[in-house]
Amino acid sequence: MAAEIAAQPSIFSSLYESRSAIAEVAAVIRERAPRFVLFAARGSSDHAAIYAKYLTEVLLELPAGLVSASTTTLYGAEPDLRDVLLVTVSQSGGSPDLLEVTASYRRRGALTVAVTNTPDSPLNAAAELSVNVSAGVEHAVAATKTYSATLLALYLLVDAVRGGNGEAAANLGELAQVTLDASAPTVDEAVRRYRFVDRVLTTGRGYSYATALEASLKLAETSYLAARAYSGADLLHGPVAAVDGETAVLAITSLGKGGDSLRDALDVVHQRGADVVAVGSASEKVGATLSIGIPETAEEVAPVLEILPVQRLAYGLALARGGDPDSPRGLNKVTRTL
């Protein structure tokens, strides 16, 4: 897991340099002019899909949603899918339910795109088009480099659909290395603060909500923490009542509209005595006990960097709490659901 976290800067640079292949897929999407976009995914890939949903709604101004796979696999629903784009996101490309959804949606008229780290996967064969996230074989059970590379691939795809050239992602490889190097001391301090915590709440808004979701999963699967993610808006609609001095809050806040809108929620949890660790380019602008900064970027690509110190935090906490982050109990690399 540590080696795969460290490999991400070079992966970002390589993926950006090979963006022409993603642009070819985007050109087909643009020509077909879908009126609605659906995303199908599980686990970490589902969080990447939520990020892409924000990209689609904001940058393309198209309605977007997340597929409930069971409506197809368990209930046999057959909606009219003409003018729909289905993007199936799966690191392995091998989950039976995602395969069935993709094949079924293609039969019923959707343009289907597979976004995977396994070019020869069954999912790629089932979809009409495919995008390779090019992260290389990932050996650790907890997804790190495949998650962040999927974020970048999805950004490059959406940006190319709107006619962009990926400019906002041009230096993410370099900035990722800066992020990993500069955040190391504060991540170590966060490990010391959270080592004996039992309950963690993660939060973010806008594009960063996906990072909060992935942070919650990483902490749960590597450190066995009771972690729960909330949108900053949803946090104030009830869950904040459970926040007190025994609560650890990991807040994802980068410069932009999402980070700006999170400040009120963080003020409330800070006032309730919660121990707040803020991660992001706006981390020093909010009420937090500890700030883990990242370089400033365009808001829509910030999640690619935000997740890096969070991965390091999950890895460090797993070790500090006596666990093995490379072999979490009860988990396998490929999870097959129906």
Coordinates of C-alpha atoms in Angstrom, one line a residue:
M1 CA 0.0 0.0 0.0
A2 CA 2.8 2.4 0.8
A3 CA 4.6 1.7 -2.5
E4 CA 1.3 2.2 -4.4
I5 CA 0.6 5.5 -2.7
A6 CA 4.1 6.7 -3.6
A7 CA 3.7 5.7 -7.2
Q8 CA 0.8 8.1 -7.9
P9 CA 2.7 11.2 -9.0
S10 CA 4.2 9.3 -12.0
I11 CA 0.9 7.7 -12.8
F12 CA -0.8 11.1 -13.0
S13 CA 1.9 12.4 -15.3
S14 CA 1.7 9.4 -17.6
L15 CA -2.1 9.4 -17.7
Y16 CA -2.1 13.0 -18.7
E17 CA 0.4 12.5 -21.5
S18 CA -1.8 9.7 -22.9
R19 CA -5.0 11.7 -22.8
S20 CA -5.4 11.5 -26.6
A21 CA -6.8 8.0 -26.2
I22 CA -9.4 9.3 -23.7
A23 CA -10.2 12.2 -26.1
E24 CA -11.1 9.7 -28.8
V25 CA -13.7 8.1 -26.6
A26 CA -15.0 11.6 -25.7
A27 CA -15.4 12.4 -29.4
V28 CA -17.8 9.5 -29.8
I29 CA -19.8 10.6 -26.8
R30 CA -19.9 14.2 -28.1
E31 CA -21.2 12.9 -31.5
R32 CA -23.9 10.8 -29.9
A33 CA -25.0 13.8 -27.7
P34 CA -26.5 11.9 -24.7
R35 CA -29.2 13.8 -22.8
F36 CA -28.7 11.9 -19.5
V37 CA -25.6 10.2 -17.9
L38 CA -25.8 7.3 -15.6
F39 CA -22.8 5.8 -13.6
A40 CA -22.6 2.3 -12.3
A41 CA -19.9 1.3 -9.7
R42 CA -19.2 -0.3 -6.4
G43 CA -16.9 0.6 -3.5
S44 CA -14.1 3.1 -4.1
S45 CA -15.2 3.2 -7.8
D46 CA -18.6 4.4 -6.6
H47 CA -16.9 7.3 -5.0
A48 CA -15.1 8.1 -8.2
A49 CA -18.5 7.9 -10.0
I50 CA -19.9 10.4 -7.6
Y51 CA -17.0 12.7 -8.4
A52 CA -17.8 12.2 -12.1
K53 CA -21.5 13.0 -11.4
Y54 CA -20.5 16.4 -10.1
L55 CA -18.2 16.9 -13.1
T56 CA -21.1 16.0 -15.5
E57 CA -23.7 18.2 -13.9
V58 CA -21.4 21.2 -13.5
L59 CA -19.1 21.1 -16.5
L60 CA -21.4 19.5 -19.1
E61 CA -24.6 20.8 -17.5
L62 CA -26.2 17.4 -18.2
P63 CA -28.4 15.6 -15.6
A64 CA -26.6 12.6 -14.1
G65 CA -27.4 9.8 -11.7
L66 CA -26.1 6.6 -10.1
V67 CA -27.4 3.2 -11.2
S68 CA -29.0 0.9 -8.6
A69 CA -27.7 -2.3 -10.1
S70 CA -30.3 -4.5 -8.3
T71 CA -33.1 -2.9 -10.3
T72 CA -31.6 -4.9 -13.3
T73 CA -29.9 -7.9 -11.6
L74 CA -32.6 -8.7 -9.0
Y75 CA -35.8 -7.1 -10.4
G76 CA -35.3 -7.3 -14.1
A77 CA -36.4 -3.7 -14.8
E78 CA -36.0 -2.7 -18.5
P79 CA -36.2 1.1 -18.8
D80 CA -36.0 2.9 -22.1
L81 CA -32.3 4.0 -22.4
R82 CA -32.2 5.8 -25.7
D83 CA -30.0 8.9 -25.5
V84 CA -28.5 7.7 -22.3
L85 CA -24.8 7.4 -21.6
L86 CA -23.8 4.7 -19.1
V87 CA -20.3 4.9 -17.6
T88 CA -19.4 1.8 -15.7
V89 CA -16.5 2.4 -13.3
S90 CA -14.7 -0.7 -12.0
Q91 CA -11.0 -1.2 -11.1
S92 CA -11.1 -4.9 -12.0
G93 CA -13.9 -4.9 -14.5
G94 CA -15.0 -8.3 -13.1
S95 CA -18.0 -7.8 -10.9
P96 CA -21.0 -9.8 -12.2
D97 CA -23.6 -7.2 -11.4
L98 CA -21.8 -4.4 -13.2
L99 CA -21.2 -6.7 -16.2
E100 CA -24.9 -7.5 -16.3
V101 CA -26.0 -3.9 -16.0
T102 CA -23.6 -2.8 -18.8
A103 CA -24.7 -5.5 -21.2
S104 CA -28.4 -4.9 -20.4
Y105 CA -28.1 -1.2 -20.8
R106 CA -26.3 -1.6 -24.1
R107 CA -29.0 -3.9 -25.4
R108 CA -31.6 -1.3 -24.6
G109 CA -30.0 1.6 -26.4
A110 CA -27.5 3.2 -24.1
L111 CA -24.1 4.2 -25.2
T112 CA -21.8 2.3 -22.8
V113 CA -18.3 3.2 -21.6
A114 CA -16.2 1.1 -19.3
V115 CA -13.6 2.9 -17.1
T116 CA -11.2 0.2 -15.7
N117 CA -7.7 -0.5 -14.8
T118 CA -7.9 -3.9 -16.5
P119 CA -8.0 -3.4 -20.3
D120 CA -8.7 -7.1 -21.1
S121 CA -11.5 -7.4 -18.5
P122 CA -15.0 -8.8 -19.2
L123 CA -16.4 -5.3 -18.6
N124 CA -14.4 -3.9 -21.5
A125 CA -15.8 -6.5 -23.8
A126 CA -19.4 -5.8 -22.6
A127 CA -19.1 -2.0 -23.2
E128 CA -19.1 -0.3 -26.5
L129 CA -16.2 2.0 -25.5
S130 CA -13.5 1.8 -22.9
V131 CA -11.1 4.1 -21.0
N132 CA -7.9 2.6 -19.4
V133 CA -6.9 4.3 -16.1
S134 CA -3.4 3.0 -16.6
A135 CA -2.5 2.7 -13.0
G136 CA -0.7 -0.6 -13.3
V137 CA -1.4 -3.8 -11.3
E138 CA -2.5 -2.9 -7.7
H139 CA -1.5 -5.5 -5.2
A140 CA -2.8 -3.9 -1.9
V141 CA -6.4 -4.7 -1.1
A142 CA -7.2 -1.1 -0.3
A143 CA -7.5 0.9 -3.6
T144 CA -5.1 3.9 -3.7
K145 CA -3.5 4.5 -7.1
T146 CA -6.4 3.0 -9.0
Y147 CA -8.8 5.3 -7.2
S148 CA -6.9 8.5 -7.8
A149 CA -6.1 7.5 -11.4
T150 CA -9.7 6.8 -12.0
L151 CA -10.6 10.3 -10.8
L152 CA -8.1 11.8 -13.2
A153 CA -9.3 9.6 -16.1
L154 CA -12.9 10.6 -15.5
Y155 CA -11.9 14.3 -15.3
L156 CA -10.0 14.0 -18.6
L157 CA -13.0 12.3 -20.2
V158 CA -15.6 14.8 -19.1
D159 CA -13.3 17.7 -19.9
A160 CA -12.7 16.3 -23.4
V161 CA -16.4 15.9 -24.0
R162 CA -16.9 19.6 -23.4
G163 CA -14.0 20.3 -25.8
G164 CA -11.3 20.9 -23.3
N165 CA -7.6 19.8 -23.4
G166 CA -7.2 18.8 -19.8
E167 CA -5.3 22.0 -18.9
A168 CA -6.3 21.9 -15.3
A169 CA -4.7 18.5 -14.9
A170 CA -1.4 19.3 -16.7
N171 CA 0.8 19.5 -13.6
L172 CA -1.0 17.2 -11.2
G173 CA 1.9 14.7 -11.3
E174 CA 4.3 17.4 -9.9
L175 CA 1.7 18.7 -7.4
A176 CA 1.0 15.2 -6.2
Q177 CA 4.7 14.7 -5.3
V178 CA 4.6 18.1 -3.5
T179 CA 1.5 17.0 -1.6
L180 CA 3.0 13.7 -0.4
D181 CA 6.3 15.3 0.6
A182 CA 4.9 18.4 2.3
S183 CA 2.0 16.7 4.1
A184 CA 4.1 13.9 5.7
P185 CA 4.8 15.7 9.1
T186 CA 1.2 16.8 9.6
V187 CA -0.1 13.4 8.6
D188 CA 2.2 11.8 11.2
E189 CA 0.7 14.2 13.8
A190 CA -2.8 13.3 12.7
V191 CA -1.9 9.6 13.2
R192 CA -0.9 10.4 16.7
R193 CA -4.1 12.3 17.4
Y194 CA -6.4 9.7 15.9
R195 CA -4.6 6.5 17.1
F196 CA -7.0 5.8 19.9
V197 CA -10.2 7.2 18.4
D198 CA -13.1 4.9 17.9
R199 CA -15.5 7.1 15.9
V200 CA -14.6 9.3 12.9
L201 CA -16.9 11.5 10.9
T202 CA -15.8 12.7 7.5
T203 CA -17.3 15.5 5.6
G204 CA -16.9 17.6 2.4
R205 CA -19.1 19.4 -0.2
G206 CA -19.2 19.6 -3.9
Y207 CA -16.4 17.8 -5.7
S208 CA -14.8 17.1 -2.3
Y209 CA -17.8 15.1 -1.1
A210 CA -16.3 12.1 -3.0
T211 CA -13.1 12.5 -1.1
A212 CA -15.0 12.4 2.2
L213 CA -16.7 9.2 1.2
E214 CA -13.5 7.6 0.1
A215 CA -11.8 8.7 3.3
S216 CA -14.5 7.1 5.4
L217 CA -14.0 3.8 3.5
K218 CA -10.2 3.9 3.7
L219 CA -10.4 4.4 7.5
A220 CA -12.9 1.7 8.0
E221 CA -11.2 -1.0 5.8
T222 CA -7.6 -0.4 7.0
S223 CA -8.0 0.7 10.6
Y224 CA -11.4 -0.8 11.4
L225 CA -12.7 2.6 12.6
A226 CA -16.4 3.3 12.8
A227 CA -16.3 6.0 10.1
R228 CA -19.2 7.7 8.5
A229 CA -19.3 10.3 5.7
Y230 CA -21.7 13.2 5.3
S231 CA -22.1 16.0 2.9
G232 CA -21.5 19.3 4.8
A233 CA -25.1 20.2 4.1
D234 CA -26.5 17.0 5.3
L235 CA -24.3 17.2 8.5
L236 CA -26.4 20.1 9.8
H237 CA -29.7 18.2 9.1
G238 CA -29.5 16.0 12.2
P239 CA -26.1 14.1 12.4
V240 CA -24.4 17.1 14.0
A241 CA -26.4 16.3 17.2
A242 CA -24.2 13.3 17.7
V243 CA -21.0 15.3 17.5
D244 CA -19.2 16.0 20.8
G245 CA -15.8 16.2 22.3
E246 CA -15.3 12.5 21.7
T247 CA -15.8 12.8 18.0
A248 CA -13.0 13.1 15.5
V249 CA -13.9 15.0 12.3
L250 CA -11.9 14.7 9.1
A251 CA -13.0 17.7 6.9
I252 CA -12.1 17.9 3.2
T253 CA -12.0 21.5 2.2
S254 CA -10.3 23.0 -0.9
L255 CA -10.5 26.5 -2.3
G256 CA -13.7 27.0 -4.3
K257 CA -17.5 27.0 -3.8
G258 CA -17.5 23.6 -2.1
G259 CA -14.9 24.6 0.5
D260 CA -16.5 28.0 1.1
S261 CA -19.9 26.4 1.8
L262 CA -18.4 23.9 4.3
R263 CA -17.2 26.6 6.7
D264 CA -20.5 27.1 8.6
A265 CA -20.8 23.3 9.2
L266 CA -17.2 23.1 10.5
D267 CA -17.8 26.1 12.8
V268 CA -20.7 24.3 14.4
V269 CA -18.8 21.0 14.9
H270 CA -15.7 22.9 16.2
Q271 CA -17.9 24.7 18.7
R272 CA -19.3 21.4 19.9
G273 CA -15.8 20.4 20.9
A274 CA -15.0 17.9 18.1
D275 CA -11.4 17.4 17.2
V276 CA -11.2 18.6 13.6
V277 CA -8.5 17.7 11.1
A278 CA -8.9 19.6 7.9
V279 CA -7.4 18.4 4.6
G280 CA -7.2 20.6 1.4
S281 CA -6.0 23.8 -0.1
A282 CA -8.5 25.7 2.2
S283 CA -7.6 23.8 5.3
E284 CA -6.1 26.8 7.1
K285 CA -9.2 28.9 6.5
V286 CA -11.5 26.8 8.7
G287 CA -11.8 26.1 12.4
A288 CA -9.6 23.0 12.8
T289 CA -7.2 21.6 15.4
L290 CA -4.8 20.5 12.6
S291 CA -4.6 21.5 9.0
I292 CA -3.1 19.3 6.2
G293 CA -2.6 21.6 3.2
I294 CA -2.4 20.6 -0.4
P295 CA -1.4 22.9 -3.4
E296 CA -4.1 25.0 -4.9
T297 CA -5.6 23.8 -8.1
A298 CA -8.8 24.3 -10.1
E299 CA -11.6 23.1 -7.8
E300 CA -12.7 20.4 -10.1
V301 CA -9.4 18.5 -10.0
A302 CA -8.7 19.1 -6.3
P303 CA -10.0 15.6 -5.3
V304 CA -7.1 14.0 -7.2
L305 CA -4.7 15.6 -4.6
E306 CA -7.0 15.6 -1.6
I307 CA -7.1 11.9 -1.3
L308 CA -3.3 11.5 -1.1
P309 CA -2.7 12.6 2.5
V310 CA -5.9 10.7 3.5
Q311 CA -4.5 7.5 2.1
R312 CA -1.3 8.1 4.1
L313 CA -3.4 8.7 7.2
A314 CA -5.3 5.5 6.8
Y315 CA -2.0 3.6 6.2
G316 CA -0.4 5.2 9.3
L317 CA -3.4 4.6 11.5
A318 CA -3.5 0.9 10.5
L319 CA 0.1 0.4 11.5
A320 CA -0.3 2.4 14.7
R321 CA -3.4 0.4 15.8
G322 CA -1.6 -2.9 15.2
G323 CA -3.2 -3.8 11.9
D324 CA -1.9 -4.9 8.5
P325 CA -3.0 -2.4 5.8
D326 CA -1.9 -4.7 3.1
S327 CA -4.2 -7.5 4.3
P328 CA -7.4 -6.1 5.9
R329 CA -9.4 -8.8 7.6
G330 CA -12.3 -10.2 5.6
L331 CA -11.5 -8.4 2.4
N332 CA -10.4 -9.5 -1.1
K333 CA -9.1 -7.5 -4.0
V334 CA -12.0 -8.3 -6.3
T335 CA -15.5 -8.3 -4.7
R336 CA -18.1 -10.1 -6.7
T337 CA -21.7 -8.9 -6.1
L338 CA -24.9 -9.9 -7.9

